[in-house]
Amino acid sequence: MSKKELNPIITVYGVRFERIPVKTHILSPFDDITAIAMQYAVPMMKPGDMLTISESPLAITQGRAIPLSELKITPLAKLLSRFVSKVPYGIGLGAPSSMQCAIDETGVVRIVFAAIVGGISKLLGRKGDFYRIAGMQAALVDAATTSPVPPYTETVIKGPKDPQKVAENLAEEIGYPVAIMDINDIGGSWMIGGGGGISKHFIEAAMKDNPQGQADELTPLCIVRRVILDK
């Protein structure tokens, strides 16, 4: 996806906040997310700051980026992927490889049940039942080619493991509130894990325009800071 110019300042609940994307090296399964935060973000942070972490880079550090060459695509994955609605922000489970990862994460029975209910609901004009039944891990799967950063262009990235626990532990380690975020470029902003007393409603509003970008910015971390106006 192409890069876009974003205003670093956003107003949430009448208060202005600055979003400061933090650039890192290309993360790998050999990286520890606490060490990454301590190396790149914490030295820039001030009292009152909050830290957000993108879900896919976190998943990469957990070894959740699966090369296409290692996936065994089943006939069920090929079949179900054909019925996935196209969305403007990515392929999602519309590719057999990403659908296979969703099946591996949630199990055949749950995915098939979700597909049946989702198909019936769609005929009745209702959307979203597939993911509500399949669960968060199915919704978090990023298809191959979603990431523009090698070597992850040819991998399916599963959602991070235990994002709530990761956020809680990281907030305790670094001494700042932490949110694990799933964000897209069309206004989708979800906190999938939070620690240190961070507000889900606030941080989703503060990050709704995806200030970290979705191209090759290499900014998996973002500091959110209240703007203090000079008197």
Coordinates of N, CA and C in Angstrom, one line a residue:
M1 N 0.8 -1.2 0.0 CA 0.0 0.0 0.0 C 0.9 1.2 0.0
S2 N 0.4 2.3 -0.6 CA 1.2 3.5 -0.7 C 1.2 4.2 0.7
K3 N 2.2 5.0 0.9 CA 2.3 5.8 2.1 C 1.4 7.0 2.0
K4 N 0.9 7.5 3.1 CA 0.0 8.7 3.1 C 0.5 9.7 4.2
E5 N 0.2 11.0 3.9 CA 0.6 12.0 4.9 C -0.5 12.1 5.9
L6 N -0.1 12.1 7.2 CA -1.0 12.1 8.3 C -0.6 13.2 9.2
N7 N -1.6 13.8 9.8 CA -1.4 14.8 10.8 C -1.1 14.1 12.1
P8 N 0.1 14.4 12.7 CA 0.5 13.7 14.0 C -0.4 14.1 15.1
I9 N -1.2 15.2 15.0 CA -2.0 15.6 16.1 C -3.5 15.2 15.9
I10 N -4.1 14.7 16.9 CA -5.5 14.3 16.8 C -6.2 14.8 18.1
T11 N -7.5 15.2 17.9 CA -8.3 15.6 19.1 C -9.2 14.5 19.5
V12 N -9.1 14.1 20.7 CA -10.0 13.0 21.3 C -10.7 13.5 22.5
Y13 N -12.0 13.5 22.5 CA -12.7 14.0 23.7 C -12.4 15.4 24.1
G14 N -12.1 16.2 23.0 CA -11.7 17.7 23.2 C -10.3 17.9 23.6
V15 N -9.5 16.9 23.7 CA -8.1 17.0 24.1 C -7.2 16.6 22.9
R16 N -6.1 17.4 22.7 CA -5.2 17.1 21.6 C -4.1 16.2 22.0
F17 N -3.8 15.2 21.2 CA -2.8 14.2 21.4 C -1.9 14.1 20.2
E18 N -0.6 13.9 20.4 CA 0.4 13.7 19.4 C 0.7 12.2 19.3
R19 N 0.7 11.7 18.1 CA 1.2 10.3 17.8 C 2.6 10.3 17.2
I20 N 3.5 9.6 17.9 CA 4.9 9.7 17.4 C 5.3 8.2 17.0
P21 N 5.2 7.9 15.7 CA 5.6 6.6 15.3 C 7.1 6.4 15.6
V22 N 7.4 5.2 16.0 CA 8.8 4.8 16.4 C 9.4 3.8 15.4
K23 N 10.4 4.2 14.8 CA 11.0 3.3 13.8 C 12.0 2.3 14.4
T24 N 11.9 1.0 14.0 CA 12.8 0.0 14.5 C 13.5 -0.7 13.3
H25 N 14.3 -1.7 13.6 CA 14.8 -2.6 12.5 C 13.7 -3.5 12.1
I26 N 13.9 -4.3 11.1 CA 12.9 -5.3 10.7 C 12.9 -6.4 11.7
L27 N 11.7 -6.6 12.4 CA 11.6 -7.5 13.5 C 11.6 -9.0 13.0
S28 N 12.0 -9.9 13.8 CA 12.1 -11.3 13.5 C 11.7 -12.1 14.7
P29 N 11.6 -13.4 14.6 CA 11.3 -14.3 15.7 C 12.4 -14.3 16.8
F30 N 13.6 -13.7 16.4 CA 14.7 -13.7 17.4 C 14.6 -12.4 18.2
D31 N 13.6 -11.6 18.0 CA 13.5 -10.3 18.8 C 12.5 -10.6 19.9
D32 N 12.7 -9.9 21.0 CA 11.8 -9.9 22.2 C 11.1 -8.5 22.2
I33 N 9.8 -8.5 22.3 CA 9.1 -7.2 22.2 C 9.4 -6.3 23.3
T34 N 9.6 -6.8 24.5 CA 10.0 -6.0 25.6 C 11.3 -5.3 25.4
A35 N 12.3 -6.0 24.9 CA 13.6 -5.5 24.5 C 13.5 -4.4 23.4
I36 N 12.6 -4.7 22.5 CA 12.4 -3.7 21.4 C 11.8 -2.4 21.9
A37 N 10.8 -2.5 22.8 CA 10.2 -1.3 23.4 C 11.2 -0.6 24.2
M38 N 12.0 -1.3 25.0 CA 13.0 -0.6 25.8 C 14.1 0.1 25.0
Q39 N 14.5 -0.5 23.9 CA 15.6 0.0 23.0 C 15.1 1.2 22.3
Y40 N 13.9 1.1 21.7 CA 13.5 2.2 20.7 C 12.5 3.2 21.3
A41 N 11.6 2.8 22.1 CA 10.5 3.7 22.5 C 10.7 4.3 23.8
V42 N 11.1 3.5 24.8 CA 11.2 4.1 26.2 C 12.1 5.3 26.3
P43 N 13.3 5.3 25.7 CA 14.1 6.5 25.8 C 13.5 7.8 25.3
M44 N 12.4 7.7 24.5 CA 11.7 8.8 23.9 C 10.5 9.2 24.8
M45 N 10.1 8.4 25.7 CA 8.8 8.6 26.4 C 8.9 9.5 27.6
K46 N 7.8 10.1 27.9 CA 7.7 11.0 29.0 C 6.5 10.6 29.9
P47 N 6.5 11.1 31.2 CA 5.4 10.8 32.1 C 4.1 11.1 31.4
G48 N 3.1 10.2 31.5 CA 1.8 10.5 30.9 C 1.7 9.9 29.5
D49 N 2.8 9.4 28.9 CA 2.7 8.8 27.6 C 2.1 7.4 27.6
M50 N 1.7 7.0 26.4 CA 1.2 5.6 26.2 C 1.9 5.0 25.0
L51 N 2.0 3.7 24.9 CA 2.6 3.1 23.8 C 1.7 2.1 23.2
T52 N 1.6 2.2 21.8 CA 0.9 1.2 21.1 C 1.8 0.3 20.3
I53 N 1.4 -0.9 20.0 CA 2.2 -1.9 19.3 C 1.3 -2.5 18.2
S54 N 1.7 -2.5 17.0 CA 0.9 -3.1 15.9 C 0.9 -4.7 16.1
E55 N -0.2 -5.3 15.8 CA -0.4 -6.7 16.1 C 0.5 -7.6 15.2
S56 N 0.7 -7.2 13.9 CA 1.5 -8.1 13.1 C 2.9 -8.2 13.4
P57 N 3.6 -7.0 13.7 CA 5.0 -7.1 14.1 C 5.2 -7.9 15.5
L58 N 4.2 -7.7 16.4 CA 4.3 -8.5 17.6 C 4.2 -10.0 17.3
A59 N 3.3 -10.3 16.4 CA 3.1 -11.7 16.0 C 4.4 -12.3 15.4
I60 N 5.1 -11.5 14.6 CA 6.3 -11.9 14.0 C 7.4 -12.2 15.0
T61 N 7.4 -11.5 16.1 CA 8.4 -11.8 17.2 C 8.0 -13.1 17.9
Q62 N 6.8 -13.5 17.8 CA 6.4 -14.7 18.4 C 6.5 -15.9 17.5
G63 N 7.1 -15.7 16.3 CA 7.2 -16.8 15.3 C 5.9 -17.2 14.6
R64 N 5.0 -16.2 14.4 CA 3.7 -16.4 13.9 C 3.6 -16.1 12.4
A65 N 4.7 -15.8 11.8 CA 4.8 -15.5 10.3 C 5.1 -16.8 9.6
I66 N 4.2 -17.4 8.9 CA 4.3 -18.7 8.3 C 4.6 -18.6 6.8
P67 N 5.8 -19.1 6.3 CA 6.0 -19.0 4.9 C 5.0 -19.8 4.1
L68 N 4.7 -19.3 2.9 CA 3.7 -20.1 2.1 C 4.2 -21.5 1.8
S69 N 5.6 -21.6 1.6 CA 6.1 -22.9 1.3 C 5.9 -24.0 2.4
E70 N 5.6 -23.5 3.6 CA 5.5 -24.5 4.7 C 4.0 -24.8 5.0
L71 N 3.1 -24.2 4.2 CA 1.7 -24.5 4.5 C 1.2 -25.6 3.6
K72 N 0.4 -26.5 4.2 CA -0.3 -27.5 3.5 C -1.8 -27.1 3.3
I73 N -2.1 -26.7 2.1 CA -3.5 -26.2 1.9 C -4.4 -27.4 1.7
T74 N -5.5 -27.4 2.5 CA -6.5 -28.5 2.3 C -7.6 -28.1 1.4
P75 N -8.3 -29.0 0.8 CA -9.4 -28.7 0.0 C -10.5 -27.8 0.7
L76 N -10.6 -28.0 2.0 CA -11.6 -27.2 2.7 C -11.2 -25.7 2.7
A77 N -9.9 -25.4 2.8 CA -9.5 -24.1 2.8 C -9.7 -23.4 1.4
K78 N -9.4 -24.2 0.4 CA -9.6 -23.7 -1.0 C -11.1 -23.4 -1.2
L79 N -12.0 -24.3 -0.7 CA -13.4 -24.1 -0.9 C -13.9 -22.9 -0.1
L80 N -13.6 -22.8 1.2 CA -14.2 -21.7 2.0 C -13.6 -20.4 1.6
S81 N -12.4 -20.3 1.1 CA -11.8 -19.0 0.7 C -12.6 -18.4 -0.5
R82 N -13.2 -19.2 -1.3 CA -13.9 -18.7 -2.4 C -15.2 -17.9 -2.0
F83 N -15.7 -18.1 -0.8 CA -16.9 -17.5 -0.4 C -16.7 -16.2 0.5
V84 N -15.4 -15.9 0.7 CA -15.1 -14.7 1.5 C -15.3 -13.5 0.8
S85 N -16.1 -12.5 1.3 CA -16.3 -11.2 0.7 C -15.0 -10.4 0.6
K86 N -14.9 -9.8 -0.5 CA -13.7 -8.9 -0.7 C -13.9 -7.6 0.2
V87 N -12.8 -7.2 0.7 CA -12.8 -6.0 1.5 C -11.7 -5.0 1.0
P88 N -11.9 -3.7 1.1 CA -11.0 -2.7 0.5 C -9.6 -2.6 1.2
Y89 N -9.4 -3.2 2.4 CA -8.2 -3.1 3.1 C -7.3 -4.3 3.0
G90 N -7.7 -5.3 2.2 CA -6.8 -6.5 2.1 C -7.5 -7.7 1.7
I91 N -6.8 -8.8 1.6 CA -7.3 -10.1 1.1 C -8.1 -10.8 2.2
G92 N -7.6 -10.7 3.4 CA -8.2 -11.4 4.6 C -8.1 -12.9 4.4
L93 N -9.2 -13.6 4.6 CA -9.3 -15.0 4.4 C -9.7 -15.4 3.0
G94 N -9.6 -14.5 2.1 CA -10.0 -14.8 0.7 C -9.0 -15.5 -0.1
A95 N -7.9 -15.8 0.5 CA -6.8 -16.7 -0.1 C -6.8 -18.0 0.6
P96 N -6.6 -19.1 -0.1 CA -6.6 -20.4 0.5 C -5.5 -20.5 1.6
S97 N -4.4 -19.8 1.4 CA -3.3 -19.9 2.4 C -3.7 -19.2 3.8
S98 N -4.4 -18.1 3.7 CA -4.8 -17.4 4.9 C -6.0 -18.2 5.6
M99 N -6.9 -18.7 4.7 CA -8.0 -19.5 5.3 C -7.4 -20.8 6.0
Q100 N -6.4 -21.4 5.4 CA -5.8 -22.5 6.1 C -5.2 -22.2 7.4
C101 N -4.6 -21.0 7.6 CA -4.1 -20.6 8.9 C -5.2 -20.4 9.9
A102 N -6.3 -19.9 9.4 CA -7.5 -19.7 10.2 C -8.0 -21.0 10.7
I103 N -8.1 -22.0 9.8 CA -8.5 -23.3 10.2 C -7.6 -23.9 11.2
D104 N -6.3 -23.8 11.0 CA -5.3 -24.3 11.9 C -5.4 -23.7 13.3
E105 N -5.8 -22.4 13.3 CA -5.9 -21.7 14.6 C -7.2 -22.1 15.4
T106 N -8.3 -22.2 14.7 CA -9.6 -22.3 15.3 C -10.2 -23.7 15.3
G107 N -9.7 -24.6 14.4 CA -10.2 -25.9 14.2 C -11.3 -26.0 13.1
V108 N -11.4 -27.2 12.5 CA -12.3 -27.4 11.4 C -13.7 -27.2 11.8
V109 N -14.2 -27.8 12.9 CA -15.6 -27.7 13.3 C -16.0 -26.3 13.4
R110 N -15.2 -25.5 14.1 CA -15.6 -24.1 14.4 C -15.7 -23.3 13.1
I111 N -14.7 -23.4 12.2 CA -14.7 -22.7 11.0 C -15.8 -23.1 10.1
V112 N -16.1 -24.3 10.0 CA -17.3 -24.8 9.2 C -18.6 -24.3 9.7
F113 N -18.7 -24.3 11.0 CA -20.0 -23.8 11.7 C -20.1 -22.3 11.4
A114 N -18.9 -21.6 11.5 CA -19.0 -20.1 11.3 C -19.3 -19.8 9.8
A115 N -18.8 -20.6 8.9 CA -19.1 -20.4 7.5 C -20.5 -20.7 7.2
I116 N -21.1 -21.7 7.8 CA -22.6 -22.0 7.5 C -23.4 -20.9 8.1
V117 N -23.2 -20.5 9.3 CA -24.0 -19.4 9.9 C -23.8 -18.1 9.2
G118 N -22.5 -17.8 8.9 CA -22.2 -16.6 8.1 C -22.9 -16.5 6.8
G119 N -22.9 -17.7 6.1 CA -23.5 -17.7 4.8 C -25.0 -17.5 4.9
I120 N -25.7 -18.1 5.9 CA -27.1 -17.9 6.1 C -27.4 -16.4 6.4
S121 N -26.6 -15.9 7.3 CA -26.8 -14.5 7.8 C -26.6 -13.5 6.6
K122 N -25.6 -13.8 5.7 CA -25.4 -12.9 4.6 C -26.6 -12.9 3.7
L123 N -27.3 -14.0 3.5 CA -28.5 -14.0 2.7 C -29.6 -13.2 3.3
L124 N -29.6 -13.1 4.6 CA -30.6 -12.3 5.4 C -30.2 -10.9 5.6
G125 N -29.0 -10.5 5.0 CA -28.6 -9.1 5.0 C -27.8 -8.7 6.3
R126 N -27.3 -9.7 7.0 CA -26.6 -9.5 8.2 C -25.1 -9.8 8.0
K127 N -24.2 -9.0 8.4 CA -22.8 -9.2 8.2 C -22.0 -9.4 9.5
G128 N -20.9 -10.1 9.4 CA -20.0 -10.2 10.6 C -20.1 -11.5 11.4
D129 N -21.2 -12.3 11.1 CA -21.4 -13.5 12.0 C -20.2 -14.5 11.8
F130 N -19.7 -14.6 10.6 CA -18.6 -15.5 10.4 C -17.4 -15.3 11.4
Y131 N -17.0 -14.0 11.5 CA -15.9 -13.7 12.4 C -16.3 -13.7 13.9
R132 N -17.5 -13.4 14.2 CA -18.0 -13.5 15.6 C -17.9 -14.9 16.1
I133 N -18.2 -15.9 15.2 CA -18.2 -17.3 15.6 C -16.8 -17.8 15.5
A134 N -16.1 -17.5 14.4 CA -14.8 -18.1 14.2 C -13.8 -17.5 15.3
G135 N -14.0 -16.3 15.8 CA -13.2 -15.8 16.8 C -12.1 -14.8 16.4
M136 N -11.4 -14.2 17.4 CA -10.5 -13.2 17.1 C -9.3 -13.7 16.3
Q137 N -8.8 -14.9 16.6 CA -7.6 -15.3 15.9 C -7.8 -15.5 14.4
A138 N -9.1 -15.9 14.0 CA -9.4 -16.0 12.6 C -9.4 -14.6 11.9
A139 N -9.9 -13.6 12.7 CA -10.0 -12.3 12.1 C -8.7 -11.6 12.0
L140 N -7.7 -12.0 12.8 CA -6.4 -11.4 12.8 C -5.4 -11.9 11.8
V141 N -5.8 -13.0 11.1 CA -4.8 -13.5 10.1 C -4.6 -12.5 9.0
D142 N -3.4 -12.2 8.7 CA -3.0 -11.4 7.6 C -2.5 -12.2 6.4
A143 N -3.1 -12.1 5.3 CA -2.8 -12.9 4.1 C -1.4 -12.5 3.6
A144 N -0.8 -13.5 2.8 CA 0.5 -13.2 2.2 C 0.3 -12.0 1.2
T145 N 1.3 -11.3 1.0 CA 1.4 -10.0 0.2 C 0.8 -8.8 1.0
T146 N 0.2 -9.1 2.2 CA -0.3 -7.9 3.0 C 0.9 -7.1 3.4
S147 N 2.0 -7.7 3.9 CA 3.2 -7.0 4.3 C 4.0 -6.7 3.1
P148 N 4.5 -5.4 3.0 CA 5.4 -5.0 1.9 C 6.8 -5.2 2.2
V149 N 7.1 -5.7 3.4 CA 8.5 -5.7 4.0 C 9.1 -7.2 3.8
P150 N 10.1 -7.4 3.0 CA 10.7 -8.7 3.0 C 11.3 -9.0 4.3
P151 N 11.4 -10.2 4.8 CA 11.0 -11.5 4.1 C 9.5 -11.8 4.3
Y152 N 8.7 -10.9 4.7 CA 7.3 -11.2 5.1 C 6.3 -11.1 4.0
T153 N 6.8 -10.7 2.8 CA 5.9 -10.6 1.6 C 5.3 -11.9 1.2
E154 N 6.0 -13.0 1.5 CA 5.5 -14.3 1.1 C 5.2 -15.2 2.4
T155 N 4.6 -14.5 3.4 CA 4.2 -15.3 4.6 C 2.8 -14.9 4.9
V156 N 2.1 -15.8 5.6 CA 0.8 -15.5 6.2 C 1.1 -15.2 7.7
I157 N 0.7 -14.1 8.2 CA 1.0 -13.7 9.6 C -0.3 -14.0 10.4
K158 N -0.2 -14.9 11.3 CA -1.3 -15.2 12.3 C -1.3 -14.1 13.3
G159 N -2.5 -14.0 14.0 CA -2.6 -13.0 15.1 C -1.6 -13.3 16.2
P160 N -1.3 -12.3 17.0 CA -0.3 -12.6 18.1 C -1.0 -13.5 19.2
K161 N -0.2 -14.2 19.9 CA -0.7 -15.0 21.0 C -0.8 -14.2 22.2
D162 N -1.9 -14.4 22.9 CA -2.1 -13.8 24.3 C -1.9 -12.3 24.3
P163 N -2.5 -11.5 23.4 CA -2.2 -10.0 23.3 C -2.5 -9.3 24.6
Q164 N -3.5 -9.8 25.3 CA -3.9 -9.1 26.6 C -2.7 -9.3 27.6
K165 N -2.3 -10.5 27.7 CA -1.2 -10.8 28.7 C 0.1 -10.1 28.3
V166 N 0.4 -10.1 27.0 CA 1.6 -9.4 26.5 C 1.5 -7.9 26.9
A167 N 0.4 -7.3 26.7 CA 0.2 -5.9 27.0 C 0.4 -5.6 28.5
E168 N -0.2 -6.5 29.3 CA -0.2 -6.3 30.8 C 1.3 -6.4 31.3
N169 N 2.0 -7.5 30.8 CA 3.4 -7.7 31.2 C 4.3 -6.6 30.7
L170 N 4.1 -6.1 29.5 CA 4.9 -5.1 28.9 C 4.7 -3.8 29.7
A171 N 3.4 -3.4 30.0 CA 3.2 -2.2 30.7 C 3.9 -2.2 32.1
E172 N 3.9 -3.4 32.7 CA 4.6 -3.5 34.0 C 6.1 -3.3 33.9
E173 N 6.6 -3.9 32.8 CA 8.0 -3.9 32.6 C 8.5 -2.4 32.3
I174 N 7.8 -1.7 31.4 CA 8.3 -0.4 31.0 C 7.8 0.8 31.8
G175 N 6.7 0.5 32.5 CA 6.2 1.6 33.4 C 5.3 2.6 32.7
Y176 N 4.7 2.2 31.5 CA 3.8 3.0 30.7 C 2.6 2.2 30.3
P177 N 1.4 2.8 30.1 CA 0.3 2.0 29.6 C 0.6 1.5 28.1
V178 N 0.1 0.3 27.8 CA 0.4 -0.3 26.5 C -0.8 -0.8 25.9
A179 N -1.0 -0.7 24.6 CA -2.1 -1.2 23.8 C -1.6 -2.0 22.6
I180 N -2.1 -3.2 22.4 CA -1.8 -3.9 21.2 C -2.9 -3.6 20.2
M181 N -2.6 -3.1 19.0 CA -3.6 -2.6 18.1 C -3.7 -3.4 16.8
D182 N -4.9 -3.5 16.3 CA -5.2 -4.0 15.0 C -5.8 -2.9 14.2
I183 N -5.1 -2.3 13.3 CA -5.6 -1.1 12.6 C -5.5 -1.3 11.1
N184 N -6.4 -0.7 10.3 CA -6.3 -0.7 8.9 C -6.4 0.7 8.4
D185 N -6.3 0.9 7.1 CA -6.3 2.2 6.5 C -7.6 2.8 6.1
I186 N -8.7 2.1 6.5 CA -10.0 2.7 6.2 C -10.9 2.9 7.5
G187 N -10.2 3.2 8.6 CA -10.9 3.6 9.8 C -11.1 2.5 10.8
G188 N -10.6 1.3 10.5 CA -10.8 0.2 11.5 C -9.7 0.3 12.5
S189 N -10.1 0.4 13.8 CA -9.1 0.5 14.9 C -9.6 -0.3 16.1
W190 N -8.8 -1.3 16.5 CA -9.3 -2.2 17.6 C -8.1 -2.4 18.5
M191 N -8.4 -2.3 19.8 CA -7.4 -2.7 20.8 C -7.7 -4.1 21.1
I192 N -6.7 -5.0 20.9 CA -6.9 -6.4 21.2 C -6.2 -6.9 22.5
G193 N -5.5 -5.9 23.1 CA -4.9 -6.2 24.4 C -4.4 -4.9 25.0
G194 N -4.7 -4.7 26.3 CA -4.3 -3.5 26.9 C -3.8 -3.7 28.3
G195 N -2.8 -2.9 28.7 CA -2.2 -3.0 30.1 C -1.9 -1.6 30.7
G196 N -1.8 -1.5 32.0 CA -1.5 -0.3 32.6 C -2.6 0.7 32.7
G197 N -3.9 0.2 32.6 CA -5.0 1.0 32.8 C -5.4 1.8 31.5
I198 N -4.9 1.4 30.4 CA -5.2 2.2 29.2 C -6.7 2.0 28.8
S199 N -7.3 3.0 28.3 CA -8.8 3.0 27.9 C -8.9 2.5 26.5
K200 N -9.7 1.4 26.3 CA -9.9 0.9 25.0 C -10.6 1.9 24.0
H201 N -11.6 2.6 24.5 CA -12.4 3.5 23.7 C -11.5 4.7 23.3
F202 N -10.7 5.2 24.3 CA -9.8 6.3 24.0 C -8.7 5.9 22.9
I203 N -8.0 4.8 23.1 CA -6.9 4.5 22.2 C -7.4 4.1 20.8
E204 N -8.6 3.5 20.7 CA -9.1 3.2 19.4 C -9.4 4.5 18.7
A205 N -10.0 5.5 19.4 CA -10.2 6.8 18.8 C -8.9 7.5 18.4
A206 N -7.9 7.4 19.3 CA -6.7 8.1 19.0 C -5.9 7.6 17.9
M207 N -6.1 6.3 17.5 CA -5.3 5.6 16.5 C -6.2 5.3 15.2
K208 N -7.4 5.8 15.1 CA -8.3 5.4 14.0 C -7.8 5.8 12.6
D209 N -6.9 6.8 12.5 CA -6.4 7.1 11.2 C -5.1 6.4 10.8
N210 N -4.7 5.5 11.7 CA -3.5 4.6 11.4 C -2.2 5.5 11.2
P211 N -1.8 6.2 12.3 CA -0.7 7.1 12.1 C 0.6 6.4 11.9
Q212 N 0.7 5.1 12.2 CA 1.9 4.3 11.9 C 2.1 3.9 10.4
G213 N 1.0 4.0 9.7 CA 1.0 3.7 8.3 C 0.9 2.2 8.1
Q214 N 0.8 1.8 6.8 CA 0.6 0.4 6.5 C 1.5 0.0 5.3
A215 N 2.5 0.7 5.1 CA 3.4 0.4 4.0 C 4.7 -0.1 4.6
D216 N 5.9 0.4 4.1 CA 7.1 -0.1 4.6 C 7.8 0.9 5.6
E217 N 7.0 1.6 6.4 CA 7.5 2.6 7.3 C 8.4 2.0 8.4
L218 N 8.3 0.7 8.8 CA 9.0 0.1 9.8 C 8.8 0.8 11.2
T219 N 7.5 1.1 11.5 CA 7.2 1.8 12.7 C 6.2 0.9 13.5
P220 N 6.6 -0.2 14.0 CA 5.6 -1.0 14.7 C 5.2 -0.5 16.1
L221 N 5.9 0.5 16.6 CA 5.5 1.2 17.9 C 5.1 2.6 17.6
C222 N 4.2 3.1 18.5 CA 3.8 4.5 18.4 C 3.6 5.0 19.8
I223 N 4.2 6.2 20.1 CA 4.0 6.9 21.4 C 2.8 7.8 21.2
V224 N 1.9 7.8 22.2 CA 0.7 8.7 22.2 C 0.9 9.6 23.4
R225 N 0.9 10.9 23.1 CA 1.3 11.9 24.1 C 0.3 13.1 24.1
R226 N -0.2 13.5 25.2 CA -1.0 14.6 25.3 C -0.3 15.9 25.0
V227 N -0.9 16.8 24.2 CA -0.2 18.0 23.8 C -0.5 19.1 24.9
I228 N 0.5 19.5 25.5 CA 0.4 20.6 26.6 C 0.6 21.9 25.9
L229 N -0.4 22.7 26.0 CA -0.4 24.1 25.4 C 0.4 25.0 26.3
D230 N 1.2 25.8 25.7 CA 1.9 26.9 26.5 C 1.0 27.9 26.9
K231 N 1.1 28.4 28.1 CA 0.2 29.5 28.7 C 0.8 30.8 28.2

